[in-house]
Amino acid sequence: MNVGRCTRYLPVAVFAIALALALPMLKPLPESAARSVTPSTAATPTTIAQSNMERLFLPNPAASAHSVSLADLGGSHIAAAWFAGSREGAPDVDIVFATFDGKAWSQTRPIMTRARVQNDTGRRVGKLGNPVLWRDTAGRLHLWFVSVGYGGWACSAINHSLSDDDGITWSPARRLITSPFFNISTLVRSAPILLADGGVALPVYHELAAKRPEWLRLDARGQIVDKQRIPASVGLLQPSAVAFDAHDIIVLMRDASRKHRVHATRSTDGGARWTHAVATDLPNPDASVALLHLADGRLLLASNPDEHGRGQLALQVSSDRGQSWSPPQFVERGADEKNKGYSYPALFQDENSIVHLAYTWRREAIVHLRFAPAELGVIQ
């Protein structure tokens, strides 16, 4: 009888002891605050003129190219990474890398292959995709990218690697543990935001069963601090974020629902809490968008401003933190479904205030445009 009672209450006792031991280690999350940046002033812009935009094709080593990311290398120098192979999701797809010296692009070379990532992580890798480049305040290049062991993109995981020599060499890829459910279905597409505590906030998204944008916080060592989902955001993905100051952040998202509109969410406490995602007036054909906070304080958006396809790629500016936008100013128009259109833009502004736009061109190459901010139109 006594033995039975002991056995019955043993799990409760073990749980109580474990909870008591864990309590001293439980700490509140560090305060969430973006690193505050004060924009510089710039001349009043004029309407964009296509003839004043320098256009280059990046050397692509394969038949297909997609999902480019840009990062600062100092001065007029930038780096780009994208995935290239015979087609999206093919076994021969690599994460490739090239640099721009202010005049021309270097030859492209692979920096992450399936074989290397398998060896680094000790896990099967079926395909690679969606690289994100970012340079921290110490000058190190960070690379986040997606890998899939089995299944489609909904079964993805995020990996991370570092370079201390501007992308010449990279540390072993490390798989981030972002989900308790087999650590699958966390994907990345857009650059992070630097936080005041030295960590970063990485806009990510979930695809398994339902598409949802998420906010992933990493500390200065790259360890995960917290992950939260954007409220009222089913059917949205690939968030792109901008911090106006330490507290105010805006995120714009791709729409995979039937609304066909870019959606927005905002935080006024550094990303600790978010408003419900709401549809804007900006059309979206279920395609990725890129958002940039220009040095003059305005927002710059690159997107496909069409509900029905990716045959048009345009730039729009906002002088009121995303409340209203200028009319689309097109950089590409007229592609049909056969040539896959123009998509997955990436934006970057260098130390000389030159704006760089890169994007997928017909799934065959990556195009790079650069121009002065004065080429951008302004809301009247």
Short mmCIF file of C-alpha atoms in Angstrom, two decimals:
data_model
loop_
_atom_site.label_atom_id
_atom_site.label_comp_id
_atom_site.label_asym_id
_atom_site.label_seq_id
_atom_site.Cartn_x
_atom_site.Cartn_y
_atom_site.Cartn_z
CA MET A 1 0.00 0.00 0.00
CA ASN A 2 2.73 2.50 0.93
CA VAL A 3 4.83 1.40 -2.05
CA GLY A 4 1.87 2.07 -4.36
CA ARG A 5 1.41 5.58 -2.99
CA CYS A 6 5.11 6.34 -3.46
CA THR A 7 4.98 5.11 -7.03
CA ARG A 8 1.87 7.17 -7.72
CA TYR A 9 3.35 10.42 -6.44
CA LEU A 10 6.92 9.88 -7.67
CA PRO A 11 6.46 11.77 -11.01
CA VAL A 12 4.97 14.75 -9.16
CA ALA A 13 7.87 14.81 -6.75
CA VAL A 14 10.44 14.57 -9.53
CA PHE A 15 8.76 17.42 -11.40
CA ALA A 16 8.68 19.61 -8.28
CA ILE A 17 12.39 19.01 -7.62
CA ALA A 18 13.30 19.76 -11.25
CA LEU A 19 11.25 22.96 -11.18
CA ALA A 20 12.93 24.12 -7.98
CA LEU A 21 16.38 23.50 -9.46
CA ALA A 22 15.49 25.34 -12.67
CA LEU A 23 14.00 28.45 -11.07
CA PRO A 24 17.34 30.14 -10.29
CA MET A 25 18.33 29.80 -13.97
CA LEU A 26 15.13 31.32 -15.36
CA LYS A 27 15.69 34.91 -16.41
CA PRO A 28 13.51 37.41 -18.23
CA LEU A 29 14.40 38.02 -21.86
CA PRO A 30 16.76 40.96 -22.41
CA GLU A 31 15.02 44.15 -23.48
CA SER A 32 14.41 44.24 -27.21
CA ALA A 33 15.71 47.38 -28.87
CA ALA A 34 17.08 48.02 -32.33
CA ARG A 35 20.35 49.85 -32.65
CA SER A 36 19.45 53.48 -33.31
CA VAL A 37 20.79 55.05 -36.52
CA THR A 38 20.40 58.75 -37.34
CA PRO A 39 19.94 59.22 -41.10
CA SER A 40 22.00 61.86 -42.86
CA THR A 41 20.42 64.54 -45.04
CA ALA A 42 20.31 64.31 -48.81
CA ALA A 43 19.29 66.47 -51.75
CA THR A 44 15.67 66.49 -52.90
CA PRO A 45 15.34 63.66 -55.44
CA THR A 46 13.90 63.83 -58.94
CA THR A 47 11.90 61.34 -60.96
CA ILE A 48 13.81 58.18 -61.74
CA ALA A 49 15.53 58.08 -65.14
CA GLN A 50 16.28 54.58 -66.43
CA SER A 51 19.16 55.88 -68.56
CA ASN A 52 20.96 57.06 -65.40
CA MET A 53 20.93 53.60 -63.78
CA GLU A 54 23.98 51.46 -64.41
CA ARG A 55 22.95 47.89 -65.25
CA LEU A 56 25.22 44.85 -64.91
CA PHE A 57 24.72 41.10 -65.14
CA LEU A 58 26.54 39.11 -62.48
CA PRO A 59 28.58 36.17 -63.82
CA ASN A 60 26.41 33.12 -63.24
CA PRO A 61 28.02 29.64 -63.31
CA ALA A 62 24.84 27.68 -64.02
CA ALA A 63 21.63 27.70 -66.04
CA SER A 64 19.49 29.00 -63.19
CA ALA A 65 19.99 31.78 -60.64
CA HIS A 66 17.72 32.99 -57.84
CA SER A 67 17.33 34.73 -54.46
CA VAL A 68 20.23 37.20 -54.31
CA SER A 69 21.41 38.96 -51.14
CA LEU A 70 23.74 41.99 -50.90
CA ALA A 71 26.16 43.05 -48.16
CA ASP A 72 28.59 45.87 -47.45
CA LEU A 73 32.33 45.41 -47.91
CA GLY A 74 33.21 49.06 -47.29
CA GLY A 75 33.36 52.04 -49.64
CA SER A 76 31.86 51.16 -53.01
CA HIS A 77 32.63 47.46 -52.54
CA ILE A 78 29.77 45.03 -52.01
CA ALA A 79 29.25 41.27 -51.87
CA ALA A 80 26.46 39.16 -53.32
CA ALA A 81 25.30 35.61 -52.69
CA TRP A 82 22.58 33.63 -54.44
CA PHE A 83 21.79 30.02 -55.30
CA ALA A 84 22.68 28.64 -58.71
CA GLY A 85 22.23 25.28 -60.43
CA SER A 86 20.31 23.56 -63.20
CA ARG A 87 17.00 24.55 -61.56
CA GLU A 88 15.61 25.49 -58.14
CA GLY A 89 15.80 22.55 -55.73
CA ALA A 90 18.08 20.46 -57.95
CA PRO A 91 20.89 18.41 -56.34
CA ASP A 92 23.50 20.48 -58.17
CA VAL A 93 22.45 23.81 -56.61
CA ASP A 94 25.20 25.67 -54.71
CA ILE A 95 25.26 28.88 -52.72
CA VAL A 96 27.55 31.09 -54.82
CA PHE A 97 29.37 34.33 -54.06
CA ALA A 98 30.84 37.29 -55.96
CA THR A 99 32.18 40.75 -55.08
CA PHE A 100 31.91 44.16 -56.71
CA ASP A 101 34.86 46.59 -56.52
CA GLY A 102 32.98 49.67 -57.65
CA LYS A 103 33.59 48.96 -61.33
CA ALA A 104 33.05 45.28 -62.10
CA TRP A 105 32.01 41.97 -60.56
CA SER A 106 34.49 39.25 -59.74
CA GLN A 107 34.16 35.71 -61.00
CA THR A 108 31.51 33.75 -59.14
CA ARG A 109 32.48 30.81 -56.95
CA PRO A 110 30.58 28.36 -54.72
CA ILE A 111 30.88 28.91 -50.97
CA MET A 112 28.35 26.31 -49.78
CA THR A 113 27.67 23.00 -51.51
CA ARG A 114 25.48 20.08 -50.47
CA ALA A 115 28.55 17.98 -49.77
CA ARG A 116 30.16 20.63 -47.60
CA VAL A 117 27.01 21.37 -45.58
CA GLN A 118 26.43 17.64 -45.05
CA ASN A 119 29.99 17.29 -43.78
CA ASP A 120 29.78 20.41 -41.57
CA THR A 121 26.43 19.60 -39.97
CA GLY A 122 26.51 15.80 -40.01
CA ARG A 123 23.05 15.78 -41.60
CA ARG A 124 21.69 14.79 -44.98
CA VAL A 125 21.20 17.77 -47.31
CA GLY A 126 18.90 17.37 -50.29
CA LYS A 127 18.90 20.98 -51.47
CA LEU A 128 20.07 24.49 -50.65
CA GLY A 129 18.50 27.93 -51.04
CA ASN A 130 17.84 31.50 -49.89
CA PRO A 131 21.22 32.86 -48.76
CA VAL A 132 21.30 36.02 -46.64
CA LEU A 133 24.51 38.05 -46.35
CA TRP A 134 25.14 40.65 -43.64
CA ARG A 135 28.24 42.43 -42.30
CA ASP A 136 28.45 43.17 -38.58
CA THR A 137 30.16 46.10 -36.84
CA ALA A 138 33.35 44.04 -36.38
CA GLY A 139 33.62 43.59 -40.16
CA ARG A 140 32.68 39.91 -40.21
CA LEU A 141 30.43 38.61 -42.98
CA HIS A 142 27.53 36.45 -41.84
CA LEU A 143 25.84 33.96 -44.12
CA TRP A 144 22.49 32.43 -43.27
CA PHE A 145 20.97 29.98 -45.74
CA VAL A 146 18.30 27.31 -46.02
CA SER A 147 18.86 23.57 -46.33
CA VAL A 148 16.41 20.70 -46.74
CA GLY A 149 17.08 17.11 -45.79
CA TYR A 150 13.91 15.48 -47.08
CA GLY A 151 10.80 16.95 -48.69
CA GLY A 152 10.12 20.46 -49.95
CA TRP A 153 10.93 23.95 -48.72
CA ALA A 154 8.42 23.56 -45.88
CA CYS A 155 10.90 21.11 -44.32
CA SER A 156 13.76 23.62 -44.30
CA ALA A 157 16.22 24.53 -41.56
CA ILE A 158 18.48 27.59 -41.26
CA ASN A 159 22.27 27.33 -41.25
CA HIS A 160 24.88 29.95 -40.34
CA SER A 161 28.51 30.53 -41.32
CA LEU A 162 31.05 33.34 -40.75
CA SER A 163 33.86 34.91 -42.78
CA ASP A 164 36.61 37.10 -41.34
CA ASP A 165 38.23 37.83 -44.71
CA ASP A 166 35.42 39.36 -46.81
CA GLY A 167 34.13 36.01 -48.03
CA ILE A 168 37.37 34.33 -49.08
CA THR A 169 36.99 31.60 -46.46
CA TRP A 170 34.00 30.53 -44.36
CA SER A 171 33.63 28.79 -41.03
CA PRO A 172 31.89 25.39 -40.89
CA ALA A 173 28.15 25.71 -41.38
CA ARG A 174 26.16 25.43 -38.15
CA ARG A 175 22.51 24.43 -38.10
CA LEU A 176 20.33 26.69 -35.94
CA ILE A 177 17.83 24.99 -33.66
CA THR A 178 14.71 27.12 -34.19
CA SER A 179 11.87 24.65 -33.70
CA PRO A 180 11.11 21.83 -31.23
CA PHE A 181 9.28 19.89 -33.97
CA PHE A 182 12.18 18.08 -35.67
CA ASN A 183 13.76 21.54 -36.16
CA ILE A 184 12.12 22.02 -39.55
CA SER A 185 10.18 24.74 -41.36
CA THR A 186 12.11 27.88 -40.49
CA LEU A 187 13.30 29.77 -43.55
CA VAL A 188 15.16 33.03 -44.12
CA ARG A 189 15.13 35.51 -46.98
CA SER A 190 15.88 39.07 -45.74
CA ALA A 191 18.73 40.75 -43.88
CA PRO A 192 18.68 41.11 -40.08
CA ILE A 193 18.43 44.21 -37.91
CA LEU A 194 21.24 45.01 -35.48
CA LEU A 195 20.06 45.19 -31.87
CA ALA A 196 21.30 47.51 -29.13
CA ASP A 197 22.63 44.58 -27.08
CA GLY A 198 24.94 43.45 -29.90
CA GLY A 199 22.63 40.71 -31.12
CA VAL A 200 20.47 40.67 -34.23
CA ALA A 201 16.83 40.20 -35.10
CA LEU A 202 16.43 37.97 -38.14
CA PRO A 203 13.13 38.11 -40.07
CA VAL A 204 12.22 34.48 -40.79
CA TYR A 205 9.12 32.54 -41.77
CA HIS A 206 7.37 29.21 -41.33
CA GLU A 207 5.79 27.18 -44.16
CA LEU A 208 4.71 23.79 -42.81
CA ALA A 209 0.87 23.47 -42.79
CA ALA A 210 0.48 27.29 -42.87
CA LYS A 211 2.71 30.14 -43.93
CA ARG A 212 3.55 32.63 -41.16
CA PRO A 213 6.23 35.31 -40.68
CA GLU A 214 8.34 35.15 -37.52
CA TRP A 215 10.86 37.28 -35.62
CA LEU A 216 14.00 35.42 -34.53
CA ARG A 217 16.30 37.06 -31.95
CA LEU A 218 19.95 36.00 -31.70
CA ASP A 219 22.49 37.18 -29.14
CA ALA A 220 25.97 38.50 -29.95
CA ARG A 221 27.29 34.90 -29.98
CA GLY A 222 24.68 33.84 -32.53
CA GLN A 223 22.65 31.84 -30.02
CA ILE A 224 18.85 31.97 -30.23
CA VAL A 225 17.20 34.13 -27.57
CA ASP A 226 13.59 34.13 -28.66
CA LYS A 227 11.24 33.51 -31.58
CA GLN A 228 7.75 34.89 -32.01
CA ARG A 229 5.10 34.86 -34.71
CA ILE A 230 3.58 38.01 -36.16
CA PRO A 231 -0.11 38.22 -35.11
CA ALA A 232 -2.87 37.69 -37.69
CA SER A 233 -0.38 36.69 -40.36
CA VAL A 234 -1.52 33.36 -41.82
CA GLY A 235 -0.68 33.22 -45.52
CA LEU A 236 2.20 35.71 -45.26
CA LEU A 237 5.91 35.03 -45.58
CA GLN A 238 9.39 36.43 -46.31
CA PRO A 239 9.28 39.48 -44.03
CA SER A 240 11.57 42.42 -44.80
CA ALA A 241 12.29 44.75 -41.85
CA VAL A 242 13.53 48.30 -41.27
CA ALA A 243 14.27 49.98 -37.93
CA PHE A 244 13.69 53.74 -37.82
CA ASP A 245 15.21 54.02 -34.36
CA ALA A 246 15.68 51.89 -31.25
CA HIS A 247 11.95 51.30 -30.89
CA ASP A 248 10.05 51.80 -34.15
CA ILE A 249 10.26 48.97 -36.67
CA ILE A 250 8.21 48.23 -39.79
CA VAL A 251 7.98 44.87 -41.56
CA LEU A 252 6.53 44.33 -45.03
CA MET A 253 5.58 40.82 -46.15
CA ARG A 254 4.87 38.76 -49.24
CA ASP A 255 1.24 37.66 -49.58
CA ALA A 256 0.49 34.02 -50.45
CA SER A 257 -3.24 34.47 -49.72
CA ARG A 258 -6.04 35.55 -52.05
CA LYS A 259 -5.76 39.21 -51.05
CA HIS A 260 -2.73 39.81 -53.31
CA ARG A 261 -1.49 42.73 -51.21
CA VAL A 262 1.76 43.51 -49.46
CA HIS A 263 1.05 43.29 -45.73
CA ALA A 264 2.60 45.35 -42.96
CA THR A 265 3.19 45.01 -39.24
CA ARG A 266 4.84 47.43 -36.81
CA SER A 267 6.53 47.41 -33.43
CA THR A 268 7.02 50.39 -31.13
CA ASP A 269 9.10 48.55 -28.52
CA GLY A 270 12.05 47.24 -30.49
CA GLY A 271 10.35 44.07 -31.68
CA ALA A 272 9.09 42.80 -28.33
CA ARG A 273 5.47 43.08 -29.54
CA TRP A 274 3.88 43.45 -32.96
CA THR A 275 0.64 44.82 -34.35
CA HIS A 276 -1.64 42.51 -36.29
CA ALA A 277 -0.54 42.22 -39.92
CA VAL A 278 -2.73 44.34 -42.20
CA ALA A 279 -3.04 44.58 -45.97
CA THR A 280 -1.66 47.71 -47.61
CA ASP A 281 -2.73 49.19 -50.94
CA LEU A 282 0.38 47.75 -52.58
CA PRO A 283 -0.38 44.86 -55.00
CA ASN A 284 1.59 41.63 -54.60
CA PRO A 285 1.50 38.47 -56.79
CA ASP A 286 2.83 36.15 -54.06
CA ALA A 287 6.36 37.47 -54.55
CA SER A 288 9.21 38.58 -52.31
CA VAL A 289 9.70 42.28 -51.49
CA ALA A 290 12.76 44.26 -50.35
CA LEU A 291 12.70 47.23 -47.99
CA LEU A 292 15.49 49.75 -47.33
CA HIS A 293 15.85 52.73 -44.98
CA LEU A 294 17.66 55.33 -47.07
CA ALA A 295 20.24 57.66 -45.51
CA ASP A 296 17.90 60.61 -46.14
CA GLY A 297 15.23 59.01 -43.91
CA ARG A 298 12.86 57.77 -46.60
CA LEU A 299 11.84 54.17 -47.20
CA LEU A 300 12.58 52.46 -50.51
CA LEU A 301 10.55 49.44 -51.60
CA ALA A 302 11.37 47.08 -54.45
CA SER A 303 8.52 44.76 -55.45
CA ASN A 304 6.35 43.31 -58.22
CA PRO A 305 3.43 45.81 -58.26
CA ASP A 306 0.98 43.47 -59.97
CA GLU A 307 -1.55 40.99 -58.57
CA HIS A 308 -1.08 38.50 -61.38
CA GLY A 309 2.61 37.94 -62.05
CA ARG A 310 6.25 38.93 -61.80
CA GLY A 311 6.56 40.57 -65.20
CA GLN A 312 7.08 44.02 -63.68
CA LEU A 313 9.63 45.10 -61.09
CA ALA A 314 9.37 48.58 -59.61
CA LEU A 315 10.69 50.94 -56.96
CA GLN A 316 8.52 53.06 -54.68
CA VAL A 317 9.43 55.56 -51.97
CA SER A 318 7.72 56.67 -48.76
CA SER A 319 8.41 59.85 -46.83
CA ASP A 320 6.03 59.02 -43.97
CA ARG A 321 7.39 55.72 -42.67
CA GLY A 322 5.31 53.55 -44.95
CA GLN A 323 1.92 55.20 -44.50
CA SER A 324 1.80 56.15 -48.20
CA TRP A 325 3.92 55.39 -51.25
CA SER A 326 4.88 57.05 -54.52
CA PRO A 327 3.58 55.55 -57.79
CA PRO A 328 5.63 52.57 -59.06
CA GLN A 329 8.77 53.52 -60.94
CA PHE A 330 9.54 50.55 -63.17
CA VAL A 331 12.95 49.03 -63.75
CA GLU A 332 11.60 45.96 -65.64
CA ARG A 333 8.36 45.47 -67.58
CA GLY A 334 6.76 43.05 -69.99
CA ALA A 335 7.98 39.55 -69.11
CA ASP A 336 5.62 36.64 -69.72
CA GLU A 337 5.21 33.44 -67.71
CA LYS A 338 7.59 31.52 -69.99
CA ASN A 339 10.63 33.57 -69.06
CA LYS A 340 9.69 33.66 -65.35
CA GLY A 341 9.82 37.43 -64.95
CA TYR A 342 11.85 39.54 -62.52
CA SER A 343 11.73 38.78 -58.83
CA TYR A 344 13.30 38.46 -55.39
CA PRO A 345 14.86 41.94 -55.17
CA ALA A 346 17.60 42.92 -52.72
CA LEU A 347 18.46 46.51 -51.76
CA PHE A 348 21.55 48.08 -50.25
CA GLN A 349 22.97 51.60 -49.86
CA ASP A 350 26.74 51.92 -49.67
CA GLU A 351 28.95 54.37 -47.76
CA ASN A 352 28.87 56.77 -50.71
CA SER A 353 25.03 56.80 -50.61
CA ILE A 354 24.77 54.92 -53.92
CA VAL A 355 21.76 52.59 -53.96
CA HIS A 356 22.24 49.04 -55.24
CA LEU A 357 19.36 46.89 -56.46
CA ALA A 358 19.87 43.24 -57.42
CA TYR A 359 17.22 40.75 -58.52
CA THR A 360 16.50 37.52 -60.35
CA TRP A 361 16.32 38.03 -64.12
CA ARG A 362 14.11 35.40 -65.82
CA ARG A 363 15.53 32.73 -63.49
CA GLU A 364 18.65 32.80 -65.67
CA ALA A 365 20.85 35.44 -64.07
CA ILE A 366 21.20 38.10 -61.40
CA VAL A 367 20.99 41.74 -62.48
CA HIS A 368 22.63 44.59 -60.55
CA LEU A 369 21.46 48.20 -60.89
CA ARG A 370 23.12 51.11 -59.11
CA PHE A 371 22.04 54.72 -58.97
CA ALA A 372 22.15 57.88 -56.89
CA PRO A 373 19.21 58.56 -54.54
CA ALA A 374 18.46 61.68 -56.61
CA GLU A 375 17.17 59.32 -59.32
CA LEU A 376 14.28 58.29 -57.11
CA GLY A 377 10.95 60.07 -57.26
CA VAL A 378 9.39 61.66 -54.20
CA ILE A 379 5.81 61.70 -52.94
CA GLN A 380 4.17 65.00 -53.87
#
